[in-house]
Amino acid sequence: MQITATDTALSNWTGDLLAVGIFEGETELAEDLAKLDEKLAGTISELIADEEFEGKPSTIISSRVGGKSSLRKIALVGLGKIEELNLDSWRSAAAAIARMVKKEKTVGISLPVGSESAETIAQAMTEAIILALHQDNRFKSEPEDKEPKLETVELIGLSGQEQAIAKGQTIAEGVIFARELVNAPANEVTPVTMAQTAQQLAQEYGLEVKILEQADCEQFEHGMGAYLGVGQASDIPPKFIHLTYKPAKTAKRKLAIVGKSVTFDSGGLNLKGSGSGIETMKMDMGGGAATLGAAKAIAQLKPDVEVHFICAATENMVSGKAMHPGDVLKASNGKTIEVNNTDAEGRLTLADALVYAEKLEVDAIVDLATLTGACIVALGNNIAGLWSTDDALAEEMKTAANLAGEKFWQLPMEEKYFEGLKSQIADMKNTGPRPGGSITAALFLKQFVKDTPWMHLDVAGPVWSDAPSGVNNKGATGFPVRTLVNWVNS
Ligand code: BES
Ligand code: MN
Ligand code: ZN
């Protein structure tokens, strides 16, 4: 599928489907649309009257255009009230149009340009269209949903925005890359295949790649005892993945992105019971998947920033070799951890990954993790938790998120709650009391970063979507690839 930009007048447009945006409460058709309506003998005004169309956000009505018209179908998409217009209005309208496409091969979309720059709009629409059309049918022998056979989508009124479209395309491909990694079950995506995936990315896009094997991890500083403890019951070896993107020019900044990469979380000996969602725990490498998806996009967008992508991949399993609840592990910074719950494994893997990231002498570290059910309880499925030791970094990420249309909410790094992680036997426990569970998780991670500006994103809710059936993007969302890419590019 190709996305193009033109300045074709609506009344001259030819193709299978023309979709035009309408504001809520707009009483008269805009000049361009009125002209087309005239040409179509009033089809558009009739359609609006018949359907009592009000232009509410993302509502769509459509009609065949009869006769010998070189336009086969017309659709009107609601944009909501003009005074409430924001980047999401373009995104959701474009996505709604993409989702109604069945057999059409050529589609034109005309949405007004205003309040945001044409560039921002073109990029957002491109991302929305590609992501709304994406279906993951890899694991069905015969897909029920027929994939649309779209050949071209023309963004009418956005000519000159080819570069923004290309950027949107690259970012959307990074999001899809992450989605497919998360959707793939744990018998397909393992620490070993994740390492292979990283190596392929490195080869294809000229990134540096380093895979630390178990023995290498044992040798790093005081030994990555926390990370290796999590993986010790698995039959599959852990793979500590480190990809690096280096710009051709001198880097204006050095950043590290660390993604939780537990390819399956059984809970360990604190086994997840029935009703715990254990069967969804292939998604527990969602942070790592987004890290790799961002790497793919960033390697192509080539910002003047050096970026390190780190995934401490492993499985949290049960066997005679499993860590026991109560075991004491030593992380690579020398700190000791009493594992009072083996199901709080993500923070153990991240502890060593953060120590490793800080040794790279970067200007900022961001980790992203499907870390706690508590964060989902606090913020629901669509909003990720954000914690940071650095206000400027938090602001940067919020700006990037707004541009991406991904939602975050900053939560407090309440030092007093660290008392809940006090251990009799070790420097800390890995699990605190139930109240404030996502905050104590963030405080735990903080013990493994000394003085580099750092941010923790708990993405347990938004990496997965249980959209109502019939909507083709149920499953992995690819969250927060778009935010990460915007942040690095900012
Ligand atoms: N991977 C889970 C968190 C999770 C839950 C992700 C639901 C996505 C959806 C994490 O490893 C976990 O098990 N967390 C425990 C922590 C508890 C033992 C302190 C939790 O949230 O229950
Ligand atoms: Mn767990
Ligand atoms: Zn987990």
Short mmCIF file of C-alpha atoms and ligand atoms in Angstrom, two decimals:
data_model
loop_
_atom_site.label_atom_id
_atom_site.label_comp_id
_atom_site.label_asym_id
_atom_site.label_seq_id
_atom_site.Cartn_x
_atom_site.Cartn_y
_atom_site.Cartn_z
CA MET A 1 0.00 0.00 0.00
CA GLN A 2 1.16 3.46 -0.88
CA ILE A 3 0.26 6.71 0.85
CA THR A 4 0.46 9.82 -1.31
CA ALA A 5 -0.36 13.51 -0.85
CA THR A 6 -2.09 15.75 -3.37
CA ASP A 7 -4.12 18.93 -3.70
CA THR A 8 -6.84 17.48 -5.93
CA ALA A 9 -10.17 19.32 -5.79
CA LEU A 10 -12.85 17.04 -4.34
CA SER A 11 -15.03 17.45 -7.42
CA ASN A 12 -12.19 16.20 -9.63
CA TRP A 13 -11.17 13.25 -7.51
CA THR A 14 -11.48 9.80 -9.07
CA GLY A 15 -11.19 6.46 -7.33
CA ASP A 16 -13.06 3.86 -5.26
CA LEU A 17 -13.74 5.71 -2.03
CA LEU A 18 -13.58 9.36 -1.12
CA ALA A 19 -13.83 10.14 2.59
CA VAL A 20 -14.36 13.72 3.74
CA GLY A 21 -14.21 15.08 7.28
CA ILE A 22 -17.15 17.07 8.68
CA PHE A 23 -17.24 19.07 11.93
CA GLU A 24 -19.99 18.55 14.45
CA GLY A 25 -22.60 21.27 14.13
CA GLU A 26 -21.37 22.35 10.70
CA THR A 27 -24.60 23.42 9.02
CA GLU A 28 -23.35 24.10 5.53
CA LEU A 29 -21.11 22.00 3.35
CA ALA A 30 -17.69 23.52 2.77
CA GLU A 31 -17.22 25.03 -0.67
CA ASP A 32 -15.26 22.14 -2.10
CA LEU A 33 -17.74 19.56 -0.83
CA ALA A 34 -20.75 21.60 -1.96
CA LYS A 35 -19.32 21.59 -5.47
CA LEU A 36 -18.96 17.83 -5.40
CA ASP A 37 -22.48 17.49 -4.00
CA GLU A 38 -23.76 19.50 -6.91
CA LYS A 39 -21.90 17.28 -9.34
CA LEU A 40 -23.39 14.20 -7.66
CA ALA A 41 -26.91 15.66 -7.84
CA GLY A 42 -27.26 16.16 -4.09
CA THR A 43 -26.17 12.67 -3.00
CA ILE A 44 -24.11 14.08 -0.12
CA SER A 45 -26.79 16.34 1.37
CA GLU A 46 -29.31 13.52 1.05
CA LEU A 47 -26.98 11.11 2.79
CA ILE A 48 -26.49 13.54 5.69
CA ALA A 49 -30.24 14.08 6.04
CA ASP A 50 -31.12 10.36 5.74
CA GLU A 51 -28.61 9.28 8.34
CA GLU A 52 -29.20 12.29 10.60
CA PHE A 53 -25.42 12.66 10.55
CA GLU A 54 -24.12 15.04 13.21
CA GLY A 55 -20.37 14.84 12.71
CA LYS A 56 -19.69 13.26 16.10
CA PRO A 57 -16.06 12.06 16.46
CA SER A 58 -15.25 8.95 14.39
CA THR A 59 -18.83 8.37 13.18
CA ILE A 60 -18.97 7.42 9.53
CA ILE A 61 -21.69 7.30 6.93
CA SER A 62 -21.26 6.22 3.35
CA SER A 63 -23.12 5.82 0.11
CA ARG A 64 -22.54 4.35 -3.32
CA VAL A 65 -22.36 6.95 -6.00
CA GLY A 66 -24.52 5.82 -8.90
CA GLY A 67 -24.27 6.39 -12.58
CA LYS A 68 -21.18 6.94 -14.60
CA SER A 69 -19.29 8.84 -11.91
CA SER A 70 -15.57 8.17 -11.75
CA LEU A 71 -16.03 8.04 -7.98
CA ARG A 72 -17.63 4.83 -6.64
CA LYS A 73 -18.34 5.55 -3.01
CA ILE A 74 -18.44 8.59 -0.78
CA ALA A 75 -18.00 8.58 3.00
CA LEU A 76 -18.36 11.34 5.56
CA VAL A 77 -16.45 11.09 8.79
CA GLY A 78 -17.22 13.09 11.91
CA LEU A 79 -14.44 15.20 13.43
CA GLY A 80 -16.33 16.43 16.49
CA LYS A 81 -16.63 20.09 17.44
CA ILE A 82 -14.23 22.45 15.71
CA GLU A 83 -13.17 24.00 19.02
CA GLU A 84 -12.22 20.56 20.37
CA LEU A 85 -10.10 19.62 17.38
CA ASN A 86 -6.75 18.07 18.32
CA LEU A 87 -4.25 15.66 16.81
CA ASP A 88 -6.38 12.75 17.97
CA SER A 89 -9.27 13.99 15.81
CA TRP A 90 -7.16 13.38 12.68
CA ARG A 91 -5.83 10.13 14.02
CA SER A 92 -9.18 8.63 14.91
CA ALA A 93 -10.91 9.88 11.76
CA ALA A 94 -8.16 8.41 9.56
CA ALA A 95 -8.25 5.12 11.47
CA ALA A 96 -12.04 4.92 11.24
CA ILE A 97 -11.86 5.36 7.46
CA ALA A 98 -9.11 2.75 7.12
CA ARG A 99 -11.22 0.27 9.10
CA MET A 100 -14.22 0.66 6.80
CA VAL A 101 -12.17 -0.25 3.72
CA LYS A 102 -13.13 -3.64 2.32
CA LYS A 103 -12.65 -4.14 -1.41
CA GLU A 104 -11.70 -0.59 -2.32
CA LYS A 105 -8.29 -0.23 -3.93
CA THR A 106 -7.96 3.54 -4.18
CA VAL A 107 -9.05 5.75 -1.31
CA GLY A 108 -8.90 9.52 -0.93
CA ILE A 109 -9.10 11.19 2.46
CA SER A 110 -9.80 14.88 2.84
CA LEU A 111 -9.61 16.26 6.35
CA PRO A 112 -9.22 19.95 7.12
CA VAL A 113 -5.79 21.27 8.08
CA GLY A 114 -5.76 23.61 11.03
CA SER A 115 -4.63 24.06 14.65
CA GLU A 116 -1.73 21.65 14.00
CA SER A 117 0.90 21.85 11.27
CA ALA A 118 0.35 20.02 8.00
CA GLU A 119 3.49 18.03 8.74
CA THR A 120 2.26 16.79 12.11
CA ILE A 121 -1.14 15.95 10.63
CA ALA A 122 0.32 14.04 7.68
CA GLN A 123 2.53 11.97 9.98
CA ALA A 124 -0.27 11.25 12.46
CA MET A 125 -2.72 10.26 9.70
CA THR A 126 -0.16 7.99 8.07
CA GLU A 127 0.55 6.20 11.34
CA ALA A 128 -3.15 5.87 12.12
CA ILE A 129 -4.02 4.44 8.68
CA ILE A 130 -1.24 1.86 8.61
CA LEU A 131 -1.85 0.76 12.19
CA ALA A 132 -5.62 0.50 11.75
CA LEU A 133 -5.16 -1.69 8.67
CA HIS A 134 -2.63 -4.00 10.29
CA GLN A 135 -3.86 -7.51 11.03
CA ASP A 136 -1.82 -10.31 12.47
CA ASN A 137 -2.95 -13.53 10.81
CA ARG A 138 0.38 -15.35 11.09
CA PHE A 139 -0.96 -18.06 13.35
CA LYS A 140 -4.12 -18.96 11.45
CA SER A 141 -4.03 -21.49 8.65
CA GLU A 142 -6.96 -19.66 7.08
CA PRO A 143 -7.59 -16.11 8.23
CA GLU A 144 -11.28 -15.27 8.86
CA ASP A 145 -10.73 -11.59 8.28
CA LYS A 146 -9.88 -10.83 4.71
CA GLU A 147 -7.11 -8.31 4.57
CA PRO A 148 -8.06 -5.22 2.56
CA LYS A 149 -6.47 -5.01 -0.87
CA LEU A 150 -5.79 -1.31 -0.65
CA GLU A 151 -3.32 -0.01 -3.21
CA THR A 152 -3.21 3.73 -2.59
CA VAL A 153 -4.45 6.16 0.01
CA GLU A 154 -4.30 9.76 -1.08
CA LEU A 155 -4.13 12.43 1.61
CA ILE A 156 -5.95 15.25 -0.12
CA GLY A 157 -4.80 18.76 0.76
CA LEU A 158 -1.46 17.61 2.11
CA SER A 159 0.75 17.81 -0.96
CA GLY A 160 4.36 18.56 -0.09
CA GLN A 161 4.21 16.40 3.04
CA GLU A 162 5.90 13.37 1.48
CA GLN A 163 8.68 13.42 4.07
CA ALA A 164 6.26 13.45 6.99
CA ILE A 165 4.41 10.55 5.39
CA ALA A 166 7.64 8.58 5.02
CA LYS A 167 8.45 9.25 8.66
CA GLY A 168 4.99 8.10 9.75
CA GLN A 169 5.45 4.97 7.68
CA THR A 170 8.78 4.12 9.30
CA ILE A 171 7.41 4.66 12.78
CA ALA A 172 4.29 2.58 12.04
CA GLU A 173 6.51 -0.25 10.83
CA GLY A 174 8.38 -0.08 14.14
CA VAL A 175 5.06 -0.31 15.98
CA ILE A 176 3.99 -3.32 13.89
CA PHE A 177 7.34 -4.97 14.54
CA ALA A 178 6.70 -4.64 18.29
CA ARG A 179 3.10 -5.85 17.95
CA GLU A 180 4.15 -8.98 16.12
CA LEU A 181 6.79 -9.79 18.72
CA VAL A 182 4.23 -9.44 21.52
CA ASN A 183 1.46 -11.33 19.70
CA ALA A 184 3.72 -14.28 18.99
CA PRO A 185 3.33 -16.90 21.72
CA ALA A 186 6.07 -17.88 24.15
CA ASN A 187 6.85 -21.02 22.14
CA GLU A 188 7.79 -18.77 19.22
CA VAL A 189 9.44 -15.82 20.95
CA THR A 190 12.04 -17.00 23.47
CA PRO A 191 15.19 -15.33 24.79
CA VAL A 192 17.08 -17.13 22.01
CA THR A 193 14.80 -15.93 19.20
CA MET A 194 14.75 -12.40 20.64
CA ALA A 195 18.55 -12.35 20.44
CA GLN A 196 18.35 -13.59 16.83
CA THR A 197 15.80 -10.89 16.04
CA ALA A 198 18.16 -8.25 17.45
CA GLN A 199 21.02 -9.64 15.38
CA GLN A 200 18.88 -9.47 12.23
CA LEU A 201 17.93 -5.87 13.00
CA ALA A 202 21.59 -5.03 13.50
CA GLN A 203 22.52 -6.55 10.17
CA GLU A 204 19.69 -4.98 8.24
CA TYR A 205 20.07 -1.46 9.61
CA GLY A 206 23.73 -1.25 10.52
CA LEU A 207 23.39 -1.27 14.30
CA GLU A 208 26.07 -2.60 16.63
CA VAL A 209 24.98 -5.70 18.49
CA LYS A 210 26.33 -7.46 21.54
CA ILE A 211 24.74 -10.52 23.13
CA LEU A 212 25.92 -11.35 26.64
CA GLU A 213 25.64 -15.06 27.33
CA GLN A 214 25.00 -16.44 30.81
CA ALA A 215 28.77 -16.70 31.53
CA ASP A 216 29.29 -13.08 30.44
CA CYS A 217 26.49 -11.96 32.75
CA GLU A 218 28.12 -13.84 35.64
CA GLN A 219 31.33 -11.89 34.96
CA PHE A 220 29.77 -8.42 34.72
CA GLU A 221 30.81 -6.38 37.80
CA HIS A 222 29.52 -8.30 40.87
CA GLY A 223 27.62 -10.69 38.60
CA MET A 224 24.07 -10.23 37.33
CA GLY A 225 22.64 -12.39 40.10
CA ALA A 226 19.19 -10.79 40.05
CA TYR A 227 18.63 -11.24 36.31
CA LEU A 228 20.15 -14.73 36.25
CA GLY A 229 18.12 -15.81 39.28
CA VAL A 230 14.91 -15.24 37.30
CA GLY A 231 16.08 -17.38 34.39
CA GLN A 232 17.55 -20.27 36.33
CA ALA A 233 14.54 -22.59 36.06
CA SER A 234 14.19 -22.21 32.30
CA ASP A 235 15.46 -24.76 29.79
CA ILE A 236 16.21 -21.86 27.48
CA PRO A 237 19.38 -19.84 28.16
CA PRO A 238 19.10 -16.15 29.05
CA LYS A 239 20.25 -13.66 26.41
CA PHE A 240 21.26 -10.16 27.44
CA ILE A 241 20.78 -8.06 24.31
CA HIS A 242 22.55 -4.75 23.69
CA LEU A 243 21.99 -2.94 20.38
CA THR A 244 23.61 0.42 19.66
CA TYR A 245 22.67 3.07 17.15
CA LYS A 246 25.46 5.58 16.50
CA PRO A 247 24.87 8.62 14.29
CA ALA A 248 27.31 9.51 11.50
CA LYS A 249 27.85 12.98 13.04
CA THR A 250 28.96 13.43 16.64
CA ALA A 251 26.05 12.58 18.88
CA LYS A 252 24.42 15.54 20.62
CA ARG A 253 23.18 13.17 23.31
CA LYS A 254 23.56 9.58 24.53
CA LEU A 255 20.47 7.69 25.65
CA ALA A 256 19.62 4.20 26.89
CA ILE A 257 16.28 2.42 26.50
CA VAL A 258 15.84 -0.67 28.64
CA GLY A 259 12.85 -2.97 27.99
CA LYS A 260 11.59 -5.75 30.28
CA SER A 261 11.95 -8.92 28.24
CA VAL A 262 10.43 -11.80 30.18
CA THR A 263 9.28 -13.97 27.28
CA PHE A 264 6.97 -15.88 29.60
CA ASP A 265 6.06 -15.12 33.20
CA SER A 266 4.67 -18.18 34.97
CA GLY A 267 5.25 -16.44 38.31
CA GLY A 268 7.95 -18.96 39.22
CA LEU A 269 7.33 -20.94 42.44
CA ASN A 270 4.87 -18.18 43.44
CA LEU A 271 3.06 -19.65 40.46
CA LYS A 272 0.32 -17.58 38.86
CA GLY A 273 -2.97 -19.34 39.60
CA SER A 274 -6.04 -19.67 37.42
CA GLY A 275 -7.75 -16.34 36.87
CA SER A 276 -4.40 -14.56 37.13
CA GLY A 277 -4.11 -14.18 33.37
CA ILE A 278 -1.11 -16.54 33.20
CA GLU A 279 -2.15 -17.45 29.63
CA THR A 280 -1.53 -13.84 28.57
CA MET A 281 1.99 -13.71 29.97
CA LYS A 282 3.63 -13.96 26.55
CA MET A 283 3.10 -10.18 26.65
CA ASP A 284 5.65 -9.83 29.45
CA MET A 285 8.35 -8.94 26.93
CA GLY A 286 6.24 -6.01 25.71
CA GLY A 287 8.82 -3.51 26.97
CA GLY A 288 11.59 -5.31 25.09
CA ALA A 289 9.45 -5.60 21.97
CA ALA A 290 8.84 -1.84 21.98
CA THR A 291 12.56 -1.30 22.55
CA LEU A 292 13.37 -3.33 19.43
CA GLY A 293 10.55 -1.69 17.46
CA ALA A 294 11.96 1.72 18.38
CA ALA A 295 15.45 0.56 17.40
CA LYS A 296 14.17 -0.44 13.96
CA ALA A 297 12.56 2.96 13.39
CA ILE A 298 15.40 5.02 14.88
CA ALA A 299 18.00 3.20 12.79
CA GLN A 300 16.13 4.38 9.69
CA LEU A 301 15.28 7.91 10.85
CA LYS A 302 18.92 8.51 11.80
CA PRO A 303 18.74 11.23 14.49
CA ASP A 304 21.99 12.80 15.78
CA VAL A 305 21.65 10.90 19.02
CA GLU A 306 23.45 7.77 20.20
CA VAL A 307 20.96 5.23 21.51
CA HIS A 308 21.56 2.00 23.42
CA PHE A 309 18.76 -0.58 23.36
CA ILE A 310 18.91 -3.14 26.14
CA CYS A 311 16.79 -6.27 26.64
CA ALA A 312 17.68 -8.68 29.44
CA ALA A 313 15.69 -11.55 27.95
CA THR A 314 14.72 -14.57 30.01
CA GLU A 315 11.79 -16.78 31.06
CA ASN A 316 10.32 -16.99 34.57
CA MET A 317 9.65 -20.72 34.96
CA VAL A 318 9.38 -23.50 37.53
CA SER A 319 11.63 -26.52 37.95
CA GLY A 320 13.89 -28.13 40.55
CA LYS A 321 16.37 -25.40 39.72
CA ALA A 322 13.95 -22.54 40.33
CA MET A 323 14.80 -19.82 42.81
CA HIS A 324 13.01 -20.41 46.09
CA PRO A 325 10.83 -17.77 47.64
CA GLY A 326 13.14 -16.31 50.27
CA ASP A 327 16.36 -16.75 48.29
CA VAL A 328 18.86 -13.92 48.48
CA LEU A 329 20.34 -12.73 45.18
CA LYS A 330 23.17 -10.30 44.56
CA ALA A 331 22.78 -7.78 41.74
CA SER A 332 25.70 -6.52 39.66
CA ASN A 333 26.03 -3.33 41.75
CA GLY A 334 26.64 -5.53 44.80
CA LYS A 335 23.23 -4.94 46.40
CA THR A 336 21.48 -7.98 47.88
CA ILE A 337 17.80 -8.80 47.39
CA GLU A 338 15.55 -11.12 49.34
CA VAL A 339 13.14 -12.60 46.81
CA ASN A 340 10.00 -12.72 48.93
CA ASN A 341 7.92 -13.24 45.78
CA THR A 342 9.27 -14.92 42.64
CA ASP A 343 6.45 -13.35 40.62
CA ALA A 344 7.99 -9.90 41.09
CA GLU A 345 10.65 -11.00 38.59
CA GLY A 346 10.59 -8.08 36.14
CA ARG A 347 12.30 -5.71 38.59
CA LEU A 348 15.01 -8.34 39.19
CA THR A 349 15.83 -8.53 35.48
CA LEU A 350 15.72 -4.74 35.18
CA ALA A 351 17.97 -4.19 38.20
CA ASP A 352 20.98 -5.64 36.39
CA ALA A 353 19.99 -4.11 33.07
CA LEU A 354 19.89 -0.64 34.70
CA VAL A 355 23.32 -1.12 36.29
CA TYR A 356 24.63 -2.12 32.86
CA ALA A 357 22.98 0.89 31.18
CA GLU A 358 24.49 3.33 33.67
CA LYS A 359 27.98 1.95 32.96
CA LEU A 360 27.53 3.17 29.36
CA GLU A 361 27.72 6.77 30.64
CA VAL A 362 24.57 7.91 28.92
CA ASP A 363 22.76 11.21 29.56
CA ALA A 364 19.46 9.52 30.41
CA ILE A 365 18.04 6.04 30.96
CA VAL A 366 14.43 5.10 30.31
CA ASP A 367 13.10 1.68 31.23
CA LEU A 368 9.76 0.34 30.11
CA ALA A 369 8.14 -2.70 31.58
CA THR A 370 4.93 -4.68 31.95
CA LEU A 371 5.81 -4.48 35.60
CA THR A 372 2.76 -4.51 37.85
CA GLY A 373 -0.91 -5.40 37.92
CA ALA A 374 -1.13 -2.59 40.48
CA CYS A 375 -0.41 -0.03 37.75
CA ILE A 376 -3.36 -1.38 35.74
CA VAL A 377 -5.56 -1.09 38.83
CA ALA A 378 -4.44 2.52 39.27
CA LEU A 379 -4.60 3.79 35.69
CA GLY A 380 -6.66 1.28 33.70
CA ASN A 381 -5.72 -0.30 30.41
CA ASN A 382 -5.00 2.76 28.29
CA ILE A 383 -2.64 4.78 30.46
CA ALA A 384 0.92 3.91 31.41
CA GLY A 385 2.54 4.96 34.70
CA LEU A 386 5.55 7.25 34.60
CA TRP A 387 8.11 7.86 37.34
CA SER A 388 11.21 9.96 37.04
CA THR A 389 14.07 11.31 39.11
CA ASP A 390 14.40 14.18 36.64
CA ASP A 391 11.64 16.70 35.93
CA ALA A 392 13.09 17.84 32.61
CA LEU A 393 13.21 14.24 31.38
CA ALA A 394 9.60 13.70 32.48
CA GLU A 395 8.51 16.80 30.54
CA GLU A 396 10.38 15.65 27.43
CA MET A 397 8.61 12.30 27.52
CA LYS A 398 5.19 13.86 28.09
CA THR A 399 5.67 16.10 25.04
CA ALA A 400 6.75 13.12 22.95
CA ALA A 401 3.73 11.14 24.19
CA ASN A 402 1.28 13.90 23.30
CA LEU A 403 2.61 14.01 19.78
CA ALA A 404 2.33 10.22 19.59
CA GLY A 405 -1.20 10.04 20.97
CA GLU A 406 -0.06 7.67 23.72
CA LYS A 407 -1.11 8.28 27.32
CA PHE A 408 1.07 8.43 30.42
CA TRP A 409 0.44 9.68 33.92
CA GLN A 410 3.21 10.63 36.32
CA LEU A 411 3.08 8.97 39.73
CA PRO A 412 5.08 9.87 42.81
CA MET A 413 8.43 8.42 43.71
CA GLU A 414 7.42 8.38 47.38
CA GLU A 415 10.63 7.54 49.25
CA LYS A 416 8.79 6.73 52.46
CA TYR A 417 7.22 3.70 50.80
CA PHE A 418 10.66 2.14 50.44
CA GLU A 419 10.22 1.10 54.08
CA GLY A 420 7.85 -1.52 52.73
CA LEU A 421 10.82 -3.16 50.99
CA LYS A 422 12.98 -3.43 54.14
CA SER A 423 14.41 -6.91 54.61
CA GLN A 424 15.67 -8.60 57.77
CA ILE A 425 18.30 -10.55 55.91
CA ALA A 426 19.26 -8.57 52.79
CA ASP A 427 19.52 -4.97 51.57
CA MET A 428 15.92 -5.07 50.37
CA LYS A 429 13.03 -7.36 49.50
CA ASN A 430 11.74 -7.45 45.94
CA THR A 431 8.08 -7.03 46.97
CA GLY A 432 6.32 -4.64 49.31
CA PRO A 433 2.75 -4.52 50.63
CA ARG A 434 -0.18 -4.46 48.21
CA PRO A 435 -1.02 -0.76 48.55
CA GLY A 436 1.07 1.37 46.20
CA GLY A 437 2.47 -1.73 44.50
CA SER A 438 3.54 0.07 41.34
CA ILE A 439 5.28 2.79 43.39
CA THR A 440 7.34 0.34 45.46
CA ALA A 441 8.29 -1.37 42.19
CA ALA A 442 9.62 1.98 40.90
CA LEU A 443 11.47 2.57 44.18
CA PHE A 444 13.04 -0.87 43.91
CA LEU A 445 14.37 -0.04 40.43
CA LYS A 446 15.72 3.27 41.68
CA GLN A 447 18.21 1.37 43.87
CA PHE A 448 20.03 0.35 40.71
CA VAL A 449 20.58 3.78 39.20
CA LYS A 450 23.11 6.04 40.92
CA ASP A 451 23.02 9.49 39.36
CA THR A 452 22.00 9.31 35.72
CA PRO A 453 18.63 10.99 35.00
CA TRP A 454 16.26 8.04 34.88
CA MET A 455 12.66 7.29 34.06
CA HIS A 456 10.52 4.22 34.59
CA LEU A 457 7.43 3.51 32.48
CA ASP A 458 5.00 0.82 33.67
CA VAL A 459 3.25 -0.26 30.48
CA ALA A 460 1.45 -3.36 31.83
CA GLY A 461 -1.96 -2.04 30.73
CA PRO A 462 -1.44 -0.39 27.35
CA VAL A 463 0.74 -3.03 25.62
CA TRP A 464 -2.34 -5.18 25.13
CA SER A 465 -5.83 -4.27 23.94
CA ASP A 466 -8.96 -6.34 24.40
CA ALA A 467 -10.85 -4.27 21.87
CA PRO A 468 -14.38 -5.53 21.19
CA SER A 469 -14.47 -8.32 18.64
CA GLY A 470 -14.92 -7.15 15.10
CA VAL A 471 -12.27 -4.50 15.54
CA ASN A 472 -9.20 -5.80 13.80
CA ASN A 473 -6.61 -4.43 16.15
CA LYS A 474 -7.32 -6.57 19.16
CA GLY A 475 -4.11 -7.86 20.71
CA ALA A 476 -0.70 -6.25 21.00
CA THR A 477 -0.73 -2.48 20.50
CA GLY A 478 2.96 -1.74 19.98
CA PHE A 479 2.77 0.80 22.83
CA PRO A 480 4.93 2.96 23.39
CA VAL A 481 7.12 2.76 20.27
CA ARG A 482 5.77 6.05 18.91
CA THR A 483 6.52 7.92 22.12
CA LEU A 484 10.05 6.52 22.34
CA VAL A 485 10.85 7.42 18.73
CA ASN A 486 9.47 10.95 19.15
CA TRP A 487 11.47 11.36 22.35
CA VAL A 488 14.76 10.31 20.76
CA ASN A 489 14.01 12.51 17.75
CA SER A 490 13.13 15.57 19.84
N1 BES B 1 4.27 -9.42 34.50
C1 BES B 1 3.58 -9.16 35.72
C2 BES B 1 2.74 -7.89 35.69
C3 BES B 1 1.59 -7.89 34.73
C4 BES B 1 0.31 -8.18 35.15
C5 BES B 1 1.78 -7.53 33.41
C6 BES B 1 -0.74 -8.15 34.26
C7 BES B 1 0.71 -7.49 32.51
C8 BES B 1 -0.54 -7.80 32.93
C9 BES B 1 4.60 -9.02 36.85
O1 BES B 1 5.76 -9.77 36.71
C10 BES B 1 3.94 -9.52 38.09
O2 BES B 1 3.67 -10.69 38.16
N2 BES B 1 3.71 -8.61 39.02
C11 BES B 1 3.11 -8.94 40.26
C12 BES B 1 3.91 -8.27 41.34
C13 BES B 1 3.55 -8.71 42.72
C14 BES B 1 3.98 -10.14 42.94
C15 BES B 1 4.23 -7.80 43.70
C16 BES B 1 1.68 -8.39 40.22
O3 BES B 1 1.47 -7.33 39.66
O4 BES B 1 0.80 -9.07 40.72
MN MN B 2 5.56 -11.75 37.51
ZN ZN B 3 6.31 -10.26 34.81
#
